[in-house]
Amino acid sequence: MVGEEPNDARPEPSDRPVQDDALDRSNQSNQSNQSNQPGRPGQPGQAGSLDSSTQILRSAAADRAAPDSGAPATPAPVAPAPWEARPSAGFGPPTDPPPSAAARPGPEATGPAPGAVPGSAPAAGPATAPGWAGAGTPPPPPGAPPGYGPPPGYGPPGYGPPPGDGGQPPAQPPGAANGAQAAMIGLLNLSCLGLGYVLLRNWVGAALCWIATAALLFLALPADVDGVPVGLLVGYGVFLLAVAADGARRGLRATLRIGTSFRRLALPLALVLLAVPAGGSLAYGAARDEAKEQALLDRLAAADELVKSADGLAFDKAEPTFRKALGEYEKLGREHAGSRAGKLVPARLDTYFATVSKPYADKVYCDAIPRLTYLRGLPATADKDLLGTRPAKTDEPLAHSLYECGAAGIGNATYEPDPRESFNELLKTFPKSTYAPKVAPAFEASIKTRTDALAGGSAPCDTTKELHVIGASLDGMTDPSLEGATDQADAAVQKGDFACGTDQFKDKDFKAALDTMTAYAKDYPSSPQAAHARSIAIAAEIAEEEPAAGGKLPPADVPGGTRMVMVVSNDGPGEVELLYTGPMTGKVTLKACGTCTKYPGPLFSQGKKIKACTGPSSKYPKATLLLPAGDYHLLQKRVSTGTSTAGDTKSSKAKIEPGYSYTNCLYVTSGF
């Protein structure tokens, strides 16, 4: 090759094929430079279609085969080591383990190297250039000159497409470790937005972050009292840590397509974006707190409605509702004292006490008693500190209500509650109150009012009933201050009973008069009016059979003057009681006549006159009466025997005249 210098140049590192666009442009530049060298299309073994690289490599091989006499001799190529990979049939790493160097024949064994000048000495050693038999070295194409291919060490270990993938571009080699970049990617992922994956263009990871965050927001919003389940928060936190760690791992050696300015701002931005989950947590916490506050306010409003619904009901029906509302107030005031609802509880309690005790304000004292008693006893069942002094403030209203309610019921048999219950409670619970000393005067005033009514003769029986009620109330009270009122009530009742019996007799209610006066004589045997009451009772009994006997009251005093004798005999079976009334009233009882029987009635007597008491005088039980002159009504009441029945009565009349003595024979006739 006359006039051409030997070419031992090897491709520079810039000739190495890479994926990066900049590297591709460098390789193209180098190839362009190589193609400017003059080619030898007319030389033997050289195809006219070979590019400049092929020309350069073939020229170098020819020069080594026939060195110039004035140039230094080219050393023989070193045979490939046994561990070097055998060139594969395609581009890329070898597919079989490399055979030993002795077992691998070179292309020079069959003849001169392709492209050698005829007549030149054959090159020593294999036709390949030194260092080109390394692992992953692409094999020369058929007919390639010796030394064809990239220089030794070209590209990283494993460089090149996978076996059988001849035309696929090589993978980009990993970059150097960058801790700041890894931290940036991890922090961006920790912001809940998956921005680290976005920079890495890992859209699957970014989508997972978005889906997880959206799911959390869907489950957490709107914020409620219960908040997000702890398990969900823990799971989401673990997920964030996992994607942060994964992003840091991926970003440690990743090559990011971002500018220098953005790279400088990325890490501070990642730190700033950490405020997203922190701010979101704070915002969610505030929203949840507001939800709690609203829930507590709703509970407060519900308790208010309970109080309103119970207002106006009878206390026995309203009490459960009042207790339920108070329980809710107590929970809010004790467990949530710092909340807006808890701070409103004291004002609600004031309203609560005012509502429950409303009957007192309306002067319905008896209705106020159980309500005020309930409020006063709340410290035993509710929070004393929460109630404060409110229960103690009910003492005066309760004492007042007890007095007013008791005073209003004095003498009323149907009044509820019984006055003695109210007064006993007042004297027992509030003995030092201003209302306790008023109890006895209240009774005395009531007794006097009714006693005056008796004297006026206005409805004595009704007044007497009221006096009996007053006496019963006082009998159920043991306070020493009421002893005087008790004595006054007893006297008034005694006077009222007599007045009532007298009024009944005058009103021709003889049965009621009989009962009243009989009871009077029994209850007050030592009374000066006891004898008169017995006389009125006898006259009333006779008047029941003979109304004419009730024309006027029996005299209260025994009449004086001359009296006539009347001997009364019993000519009939069984004991007999003779009642009489007239100028003098009384009764006498005659024993039974053992041998006496009934006389025939009008049917069997055939009009014959009955001759009673015609036997020996000693045969008939007798009684002697001394009666003033006047007209009398008599009533015989025979006791039941074998031949007579109880209740056999017979009324008669008698006229007693001065200077005469009289006999009266009592007998029984049959019905026939």
XYZ file of C-alpha atoms in Angstrom:
672
model
C 0.000 0.000 0.000
C 2.356 2.636 -1.323
C 1.969 6.144 0.084
C -0.336 5.139 3.040
C 0.830 5.246 6.644
C -0.017 2.386 9.026
C -3.308 2.990 10.965
C -3.311 1.424 14.444
C -6.013 3.783 15.822
C -8.844 2.351 17.904
C -12.299 3.808 18.397
C -12.385 6.364 21.146
C -14.800 5.963 24.031
C -17.024 8.450 22.304
C -17.571 5.841 19.619
C -19.355 3.609 22.069
C -23.041 3.211 21.258
C -25.327 4.582 24.060
C -28.990 5.314 24.466
C -28.561 8.923 25.404
C -29.238 11.368 22.601
C -26.051 13.292 23.330
C -23.982 10.141 23.118
C -25.661 9.236 19.825
C -24.756 12.595 18.429
C -21.075 12.112 19.547
C -20.934 8.718 17.858
C -22.320 10.160 14.649
C -19.691 12.871 14.736
C -16.890 10.346 15.163
C -18.222 8.238 12.351
C -18.303 11.291 10.149
C -14.725 12.040 10.966
C -13.690 8.499 10.163
C -15.490 8.512 6.836
C -13.379 11.446 5.596
C -10.279 9.225 5.399
C -9.497 8.052 1.815
C -10.778 4.626 1.054
C -9.331 1.809 -1.146
C -12.245 0.330 -2.966
C -9.933 -1.319 -5.538
C -7.944 -3.392 -3.034
C -8.441 -7.117 -2.966
C -10.906 -8.400 -0.408
C -12.442 -4.968 0.149
C -16.047 -4.500 -0.763
C -17.031 -1.213 -2.196
C -19.954 -1.010 0.241
C -17.839 -1.103 3.393
C -18.082 2.038 5.492
C -15.106 4.029 6.677
C -14.773 2.014 9.899
C -14.381 -1.159 7.899
C -11.831 0.497 5.714
C -9.825 1.749 8.650
C -9.877 -1.633 10.386
C -8.903 -3.521 7.214
C -6.100 -1.077 6.482
C -4.771 -1.562 9.969
C -4.830 -5.325 9.566
C -2.974 -5.127 6.220
C -0.313 -2.883 7.666
C 0.298 -5.333 10.445
C 0.543 -8.142 7.937
C 3.211 -6.338 5.815
C 5.051 -3.842 7.937
C 7.178 -1.190 6.410
C 10.846 -1.821 6.487
C 11.426 1.455 8.268
C 8.611 1.041 10.862
C 8.787 -0.992 14.013
C 7.400 -4.460 13.881
C 3.850 -4.930 15.195
C 3.694 -7.478 18.007
C 1.659 -10.569 17.429
C -1.813 -10.535 18.925
C -2.279 -12.302 22.200
C -4.431 -15.376 22.029
C -7.754 -15.085 23.883
C -7.747 -16.306 27.440
C -9.628 -19.473 28.282
C -12.209 -17.481 30.261
C -13.044 -15.148 27.441
C -16.446 -15.609 25.878
C -16.643 -17.194 22.455
C -18.287 -14.925 19.930
C -21.890 -15.856 19.428
C -23.675 -16.129 16.191
C -25.525 -12.828 16.853
C -24.977 -9.522 18.490
C -24.755 -9.597 22.281
C -23.259 -11.736 25.057
C -22.233 -15.343 24.432
C -24.756 -18.083 24.895
C -22.270 -20.960 25.584
C -19.401 -21.215 28.018
C -16.122 -20.208 26.285
C -13.936 -23.123 25.195
C -10.260 -23.180 25.942
C -7.958 -21.069 23.841
C -6.258 -24.163 22.370
C -9.582 -25.554 21.145
C -10.665 -22.337 19.420
C -9.183 -22.025 15.836
C -8.892 -18.557 14.402
C -9.985 -17.523 10.963
C -6.288 -17.457 9.842
C -6.030 -21.249 10.003
C -7.752 -21.721 6.679
C -5.688 -19.186 4.734
C -4.709 -15.658 4.446
C -6.824 -13.113 6.186
C -9.497 -11.586 4.092
C -8.332 -8.317 2.558
C -4.587 -9.102 2.876
C -2.350 -8.017 0.031
C -1.329 -10.951 -2.113
C 2.172 -12.053 -1.442
C 2.409 -10.465 2.021
C 3.406 -12.479 4.995
C 0.500 -13.882 7.012
C -0.163 -12.245 10.344
C 0.841 -14.172 13.421
C -1.928 -15.261 15.826
C -5.645 -14.932 15.399
C -7.069 -12.511 12.908
C -8.976 -10.558 15.581
C -7.516 -7.462 17.154
C -6.034 -7.735 20.618
C -8.622 -7.415 23.414
C -11.681 -8.105 21.296
C -12.475 -11.544 22.595
C -13.888 -10.354 25.974
C -17.261 -11.327 27.396
C -20.092 -9.661 25.610
C -17.969 -8.712 22.580
C -20.067 -8.852 19.411
C -18.712 -11.332 16.794
C -17.375 -9.981 13.473
C -19.635 -10.407 10.482
C -18.669 -12.941 7.855
C -15.774 -11.665 5.742
C -14.820 -8.949 8.253
C -11.098 -8.097 8.363
C -9.004 -9.000 11.394
C -9.461 -6.616 14.361
C -13.054 -5.817 13.446
C -15.288 -4.726 16.366
C -15.137 -2.416 19.372
C -11.965 -2.147 21.454
C -11.563 -4.049 24.745
C -13.604 -2.793 27.741
C -16.119 -1.011 25.532
C -19.319 -0.489 27.506
C -20.289 -1.728 31.023
C -20.410 -5.411 31.956
C -23.298 -7.084 30.219
C -23.564 -4.281 27.724
C -25.527 -5.013 24.604
C -28.910 -6.414 23.712
C -30.061 -9.739 25.123
C -29.286 -12.924 23.144
C -31.321 -13.150 19.981
C -32.365 -9.465 20.106
C -29.985 -8.153 17.494
C -31.523 -4.750 16.708
C -32.874 -3.597 20.204
C -31.034 -0.568 21.621
C -28.955 -1.220 24.743
C -30.335 -0.381 28.239
C -29.275 2.840 29.915
C -26.692 2.187 32.620
C -27.596 3.254 36.239
C -26.217 6.551 37.399
C -24.144 7.289 40.482
C -25.796 7.089 43.940
C -27.436 10.405 44.929
C -28.650 10.533 48.546
C -30.243 13.958 48.255
C -32.196 12.838 45.228
C -33.359 9.701 47.049
C -34.487 11.776 50.015
C -36.310 14.161 47.689
C -38.189 11.349 45.959
C -39.066 9.734 49.301
C -40.325 13.012 50.787
C -42.383 13.774 47.685
C -44.054 10.369 48.025
C -44.577 11.004 51.725
C -46.737 14.016 50.843
C -49.658 11.679 49.994
C -49.620 12.892 46.363
C -47.178 10.383 44.809
C -45.099 13.224 43.297
C -41.906 11.229 43.689
C -43.285 8.582 41.386
C -44.327 11.325 38.972
C -40.704 12.530 38.708
C -39.609 8.942 38.209
C -42.378 8.563 35.607
C -43.602 5.570 37.559
C -47.259 6.130 36.757
C -48.442 2.908 38.354
C -46.971 3.888 41.720
C -48.324 7.412 41.386
C -51.769 6.038 40.568
C -51.661 3.793 43.633
C -50.834 6.808 45.801
C -53.702 8.797 44.294
C -56.144 5.941 44.722
C -55.110 5.375 48.356
C -55.404 9.087 49.173
C -58.748 9.391 47.383
C -60.070 6.339 49.238
C -58.968 7.805 52.550
C -60.653 11.115 51.757
C -63.817 9.338 50.629
C -64.003 7.399 53.897
C -62.947 10.289 56.124
C -65.049 13.109 54.673
C -67.209 14.662 55.771
C -65.695 14.537 59.235
C -67.918 13.047 61.884
C -67.709 12.450 65.602
C -66.297 8.946 65.338
C -63.587 9.966 62.893
C -61.575 7.551 60.785
C -61.067 4.029 62.143
C -57.660 3.589 63.747
C -56.931 0.582 61.570
C -57.462 2.624 58.422
C -55.133 5.381 59.644
C -52.456 2.879 60.623
C -52.755 1.158 57.252
C -52.512 4.419 55.371
C -49.493 5.472 57.435
C -47.756 2.190 56.688
C -48.588 2.671 53.009
C -47.039 6.170 53.013
C -43.874 4.909 54.660
C -43.691 2.062 52.173
C -44.042 4.304 49.109
C -41.579 6.790 50.612
C -39.015 4.037 51.118
C -39.702 2.620 47.653
C -39.400 6.059 46.069
C -36.110 6.690 47.884
C -34.790 3.339 46.660
C -35.795 4.009 43.095
C -34.526 7.570 43.126
C -31.077 6.771 44.540
C -29.508 6.093 41.087
C -32.276 7.294 38.797
C -31.604 9.797 36.021
C -34.293 12.496 36.236
C -35.253 14.603 33.246
C -35.479 17.838 35.190
C -33.533 21.028 34.870
C -30.873 22.194 37.273
C -33.066 24.986 38.663
C -35.922 22.650 39.395
C -33.519 20.108 40.872
C -32.320 22.728 43.334
C -35.896 23.542 44.332
C -37.171 19.958 44.394
C -35.853 18.985 47.824
C -37.094 22.171 49.586
C -40.376 21.697 47.759
C -40.581 18.128 49.041
C -40.074 19.393 52.578
C -42.731 22.037 52.072
C -45.165 19.465 50.668
C -44.891 17.516 53.903
C -47.217 20.192 55.210
C -49.941 18.666 53.034
C -50.559 15.593 55.231
C -49.796 17.571 58.368
C -52.122 20.376 57.347
C -54.722 17.878 56.215
C -54.543 16.146 59.565
C -54.933 19.447 61.362
C -57.816 20.477 59.120
C -59.498 17.117 59.566
C -58.952 17.329 63.307
C -60.542 20.766 63.337
C -63.461 19.522 61.242
C -63.886 16.535 63.517
C -63.748 18.797 66.568
C -66.439 20.960 65.019
C -68.499 17.850 64.303
C -68.102 16.851 67.943
C -69.122 20.308 69.065
C -72.182 20.198 66.833
C -73.074 16.726 68.073
C -72.826 17.951 71.657
C -74.973 20.957 70.826
C -77.518 18.607 69.273
C -77.558 16.567 72.471
C -78.055 19.754 74.449
C -80.953 20.758 72.217
C -82.503 17.301 72.602
C -82.329 17.624 76.389
C -83.981 21.046 76.134
C -86.811 19.502 74.147
C -87.294 16.863 76.832
C -87.705 19.562 79.465
C -90.226 21.411 77.312
C -92.196 18.246 76.599
C -92.530 17.470 80.314
C -93.650 20.981 81.222
C -97.323 21.031 82.153
C -97.643 17.300 82.847
C -98.470 15.822 86.216
C -95.233 15.305 88.050
C -95.581 11.533 88.376
C -95.693 11.355 84.576
C -93.147 14.114 83.963
C -90.503 12.960 86.442
C -88.896 10.263 84.207
C -88.527 12.793 81.407
C -87.069 15.393 83.751
C -84.565 12.860 85.073
C -83.519 11.863 81.568
C -82.933 15.482 80.567
C -80.937 16.139 83.728
C -78.808 13.080 83.050
C -77.922 14.479 79.630
C -77.100 17.890 81.118
C -74.918 16.189 83.699
C -72.959 14.228 81.076
C -72.393 17.340 78.989
C -71.382 19.460 81.947
C -69.121 16.873 83.529
C -67.598 15.019 80.574
C -67.511 17.908 78.082
C -67.209 20.934 80.317
C -64.856 22.718 77.898
C -67.115 22.325 74.865
C -69.553 24.962 73.705
C -72.413 22.767 74.831
C -70.773 22.145 78.200
C -70.383 25.861 78.786
C -74.122 26.320 78.193
C -75.101 23.708 80.789
C -75.198 26.111 83.798
C -77.717 28.339 82.027
C -79.713 25.264 81.023
C -79.773 24.101 84.636
C -81.218 27.448 85.695
C -83.948 26.986 83.099
C -84.403 23.400 84.212
C -84.994 24.368 87.848
C -87.335 27.172 86.819
C -89.357 24.832 84.594
C -89.663 22.054 87.146
C -90.698 24.457 89.920
C -93.062 26.455 87.716
C -96.196 25.523 89.765
C -94.697 27.368 92.723
C -94.365 30.511 90.626
C -97.985 29.998 89.566
C -99.004 29.615 93.263
C -100.241 26.084 92.736
C -98.608 25.061 95.984
C -99.711 21.457 96.275
C -98.439 20.673 92.771
C -95.177 22.415 93.609
C -94.464 20.190 96.645
C -93.324 17.014 94.813
C -91.416 19.048 92.246
C -89.555 21.120 94.810
C -88.912 17.997 96.871
C -87.416 16.388 93.763
C -85.171 19.369 93.082
C -84.073 19.566 96.696
C -83.051 15.898 96.689
C -81.019 16.004 93.464
C -77.606 16.227 95.203
C -78.105 12.636 96.338
C -78.282 11.396 92.744
C -76.568 14.055 90.587
C -73.249 15.894 90.502
C -73.207 18.269 93.476
C -70.560 20.504 91.958
C -72.531 20.847 88.757
C -75.778 21.637 90.607
C -74.106 24.171 92.866
C -76.410 26.032 95.268
C -79.529 25.542 93.178
C -81.025 22.702 95.286
C -80.502 24.655 98.513
C -82.470 27.554 97.093
C -85.586 25.377 97.020
C -85.853 25.174 100.837
C -87.836 28.350 101.318
C -90.225 27.710 98.383
C -90.783 24.152 99.588
C -91.552 25.223 103.160
C -93.921 27.866 101.855
C -95.663 25.363 99.572
C -96.061 22.841 102.388
C -97.716 25.412 104.591
C -100.017 26.839 101.935
C -101.065 23.422 100.698
C -101.775 22.171 104.244
C -103.679 25.285 105.253
C -105.843 25.103 102.140
C -106.871 21.537 102.954
C -107.854 21.978 106.605
C -111.296 20.435 107.134
C -111.576 19.097 103.560
C -112.072 15.343 103.589
C -111.296 14.930 99.881
C -108.281 17.211 99.729
C -105.028 15.780 98.381
C -102.570 15.578 99.923
C -103.893 15.262 103.450
C -103.052 18.434 105.371
C -101.439 16.437 108.153
C -98.919 15.078 105.617
C -97.967 18.567 104.476
C -97.831 19.979 107.993
C -95.893 17.025 109.374
C -93.324 17.402 106.604
C -93.082 21.107 107.249
C -92.630 20.715 111.014
C -90.153 17.880 110.568
C -88.009 19.226 107.722
C -88.180 22.961 108.279
C -88.903 23.424 112.019
C -87.002 26.709 112.045
C -88.655 28.141 108.982
C -90.997 31.096 109.216
C -93.905 28.850 108.228
C -93.635 26.178 110.946
C -95.011 28.419 113.746
C -98.038 29.218 111.591
C -99.425 25.686 111.604
C -101.193 25.717 114.994
C -102.783 29.145 114.442
C -104.048 27.941 111.082
C -105.859 25.040 112.744
C -107.267 27.204 115.513
C -108.571 29.782 113.057
C -110.253 27.079 111.030
C -111.896 25.545 114.124
C -113.186 28.911 115.291
C -114.697 29.671 111.920
C -116.682 26.453 111.976
C -117.717 26.776 115.583
C -119.181 30.164 114.827
C -121.040 28.597 111.942
C -122.580 26.030 114.332
C -123.785 28.754 116.570
C -125.458 30.407 113.634
C -127.209 27.171 112.749
C -126.007 27.210 109.178
C -125.652 23.637 107.850
C -124.513 22.179 111.170
C -124.022 18.679 109.789
C -121.692 19.860 107.022
C -119.783 21.977 109.465
C -119.571 19.056 111.842
C -118.103 16.852 109.103
C -115.414 19.432 108.521
C -114.699 19.535 112.225
C -114.364 15.753 112.222
C -111.820 16.038 109.381
C -109.897 18.673 111.315
C -109.915 16.490 114.403
C -108.621 13.508 112.395
C -105.796 15.617 110.964
C -104.765 16.776 114.400
C -104.969 13.250 115.767
C -102.301 12.286 113.204
C -99.889 15.010 114.352
C -97.657 14.798 117.390
C -96.018 18.198 117.439
C -96.440 19.732 120.932
C -97.402 23.078 119.445
C -100.718 21.573 118.300
C -102.061 20.401 121.667
C -104.258 23.488 122.119
C -105.715 23.162 118.649
C -106.453 19.474 119.305
C -108.501 20.286 122.411
C -110.417 22.963 120.564
C -111.191 20.563 117.754
C -112.547 17.908 120.151
C -114.883 20.368 121.801
C -116.068 21.703 118.501
C -116.732 18.192 117.193
C -118.811 17.303 120.268
C -120.845 20.431 119.900
C -121.237 19.831 116.210
C -122.480 16.258 116.623
C -125.293 17.331 118.933
C -126.220 20.232 116.696
C -126.239 17.933 113.696
C -128.490 15.314 115.390
C -130.914 17.980 116.503
C -131.052 19.450 113.013
C -131.666 16.026 111.525
C -134.610 15.419 113.899
C -136.076 18.767 112.989
C -135.698 17.951 109.316
C -137.678 14.699 109.922
C -134.594 12.646 109.062
C -135.322 10.367 112.011
C -132.985 7.557 110.983
C -130.007 9.928 110.697
C -130.999 11.623 113.948
C -131.229 8.238 115.670
C -127.724 7.275 114.530
C -126.191 10.639 115.330
C -127.667 10.900 118.803
C -126.953 7.266 119.651
C -123.302 7.793 118.699
C -123.179 11.038 120.626
C -124.462 9.421 123.805
C -121.947 6.639 123.398
C -118.966 8.862 122.562
C -119.653 11.462 125.215
C -121.332 9.636 128.137
C -120.247 12.281 130.594
C -121.472 15.150 128.498
C -124.304 17.241 130.027
C -126.159 16.720 126.778
C -125.814 12.941 126.787
C -129.279 12.372 128.418
C -130.968 14.738 126.039
C -129.244 13.028 123.097
C -130.639 9.684 124.298
C -134.139 11.165 124.523
C -133.881 12.520 120.990
C -132.685 9.123 119.767
C -135.714 7.379 121.427
C -138.132 9.876 120.001
C -136.528 9.494 116.572
C -136.905 5.721 116.749
C -140.583 5.966 117.677
C -141.065 8.572 114.957
C -139.765 6.159 112.366
C -142.865 3.996 113.089
C -145.159 6.817 114.077
C -144.129 10.099 112.399
C -146.383 12.019 114.693
C -144.022 11.231 117.527
C -141.429 13.473 115.835
C -143.518 16.566 115.892
C -141.191 18.266 118.324
C -137.977 17.628 120.120
C -138.147 15.946 123.498
C -137.486 18.446 126.264
C -133.921 18.777 127.423
C -134.921 18.964 131.093
C -137.057 16.504 133.047
C -140.444 18.166 133.727
C -141.565 18.629 137.286
C -144.994 18.398 138.878
C -147.264 15.508 139.715
C -146.665 12.194 138.075
C -149.007 9.336 137.440
C -148.268 5.658 137.802
C -148.318 3.386 134.784
C -147.739 -0.322 135.350
C -146.604 -2.140 132.193
C -146.922 -5.980 132.022
C -145.552 -8.417 129.396
C -148.171 -10.976 128.301
C -146.251 -12.348 125.379
C -143.327 -14.598 124.487
C -139.896 -13.059 124.502
C -138.398 -9.967 126.027
C -139.952 -6.674 125.071
C -138.704 -3.085 125.121
C -141.170 -0.254 125.568
C -140.236 3.204 124.249
C -142.314 6.258 125.035
C -142.118 9.942 124.272
C -144.313 12.866 125.177
C -143.893 15.271 128.062
C -141.305 12.790 129.163
C -139.230 10.425 126.982
C -137.665 7.166 127.914
C -137.755 3.410 127.588
C -138.191 0.358 129.794
C -137.371 -3.341 129.195
C -139.616 -6.215 130.399
C -138.429 -9.766 130.672
C -140.042 -12.602 128.726
C -143.161 -14.354 129.981
C -142.383 -18.048 129.997
C -145.964 -19.348 129.834
C -147.366 -16.668 127.566
C -148.254 -17.282 123.927
C -149.632 -15.327 121.055
C -153.310 -14.513 120.962
C -155.447 -15.443 117.933
C -155.675 -12.887 115.228
C -158.899 -11.407 113.841
C -159.594 -14.480 111.731
C -159.494 -17.005 114.526
C -160.822 -14.839 117.314
C -164.066 -14.364 115.367
C -164.442 -10.851 116.674
C -164.023 -11.776 120.284
C -162.263 -9.237 122.485
C -158.760 -10.223 123.613
C -158.445 -10.359 127.360
C -154.715 -9.978 127.960
C -153.035 -10.055 131.373
C -156.112 -11.671 132.992
C -154.136 -14.313 134.814
C -152.448 -14.035 138.171
C -150.550 -10.809 138.492
C -147.383 -12.598 139.429
C -147.413 -14.423 136.114
C -146.488 -11.375 134.062
C -143.192 -9.474 134.195
C -143.952 -5.846 135.156
C -142.422 -2.382 135.084
C -143.726 0.795 136.740
C -143.437 4.198 135.056
C -144.008 7.599 136.666
C -145.156 9.898 133.944
C -146.220 13.506 133.901
C -149.650 14.135 132.497
C -149.822 14.490 128.733
C -150.079 12.646 125.435
C -147.558 9.874 124.802
C -146.459 7.765 121.877
C -145.406 4.259 122.737
C -143.481 1.640 120.765
C -142.961 -1.921 121.879
C -140.062 -3.854 120.346
C -140.154 -7.571 121.006
C -137.066 -9.739 120.910
C -137.119 -12.815 118.659
C -138.249 -16.142 120.208
C -139.521 -19.462 118.935
C -142.957 -18.048 118.432
C -142.021 -14.443 117.522
C -139.510 -12.860 115.190
C -137.015 -10.136 115.862
C -138.232 -6.708 114.952
C -141.842 -7.300 115.848
C -142.948 -3.829 116.733
C -146.180 -2.150 117.594
C -146.836 1.473 118.174
C -149.643 2.909 120.290
C -150.768 6.088 121.968
C -151.654 6.871 125.567
C -153.080 9.894 127.358
C -152.006 10.409 130.932
C -154.298 12.554 133.029
C -153.624 13.859 136.493
C -155.023 11.829 139.437
C -155.188 8.505 137.646
C -153.086 5.372 137.612
C -152.703 3.293 134.512
C -151.890 -0.256 133.469
C -150.542 -1.283 130.110
C -150.445 -4.908 128.999
C -148.138 -5.807 126.153
C -149.103 -8.917 124.154
C -148.625 -10.450 120.706
C -151.259 -11.638 118.247
C -150.831 -13.988 115.317
C -151.494 -12.943 111.782
C -154.692 -14.962 111.544
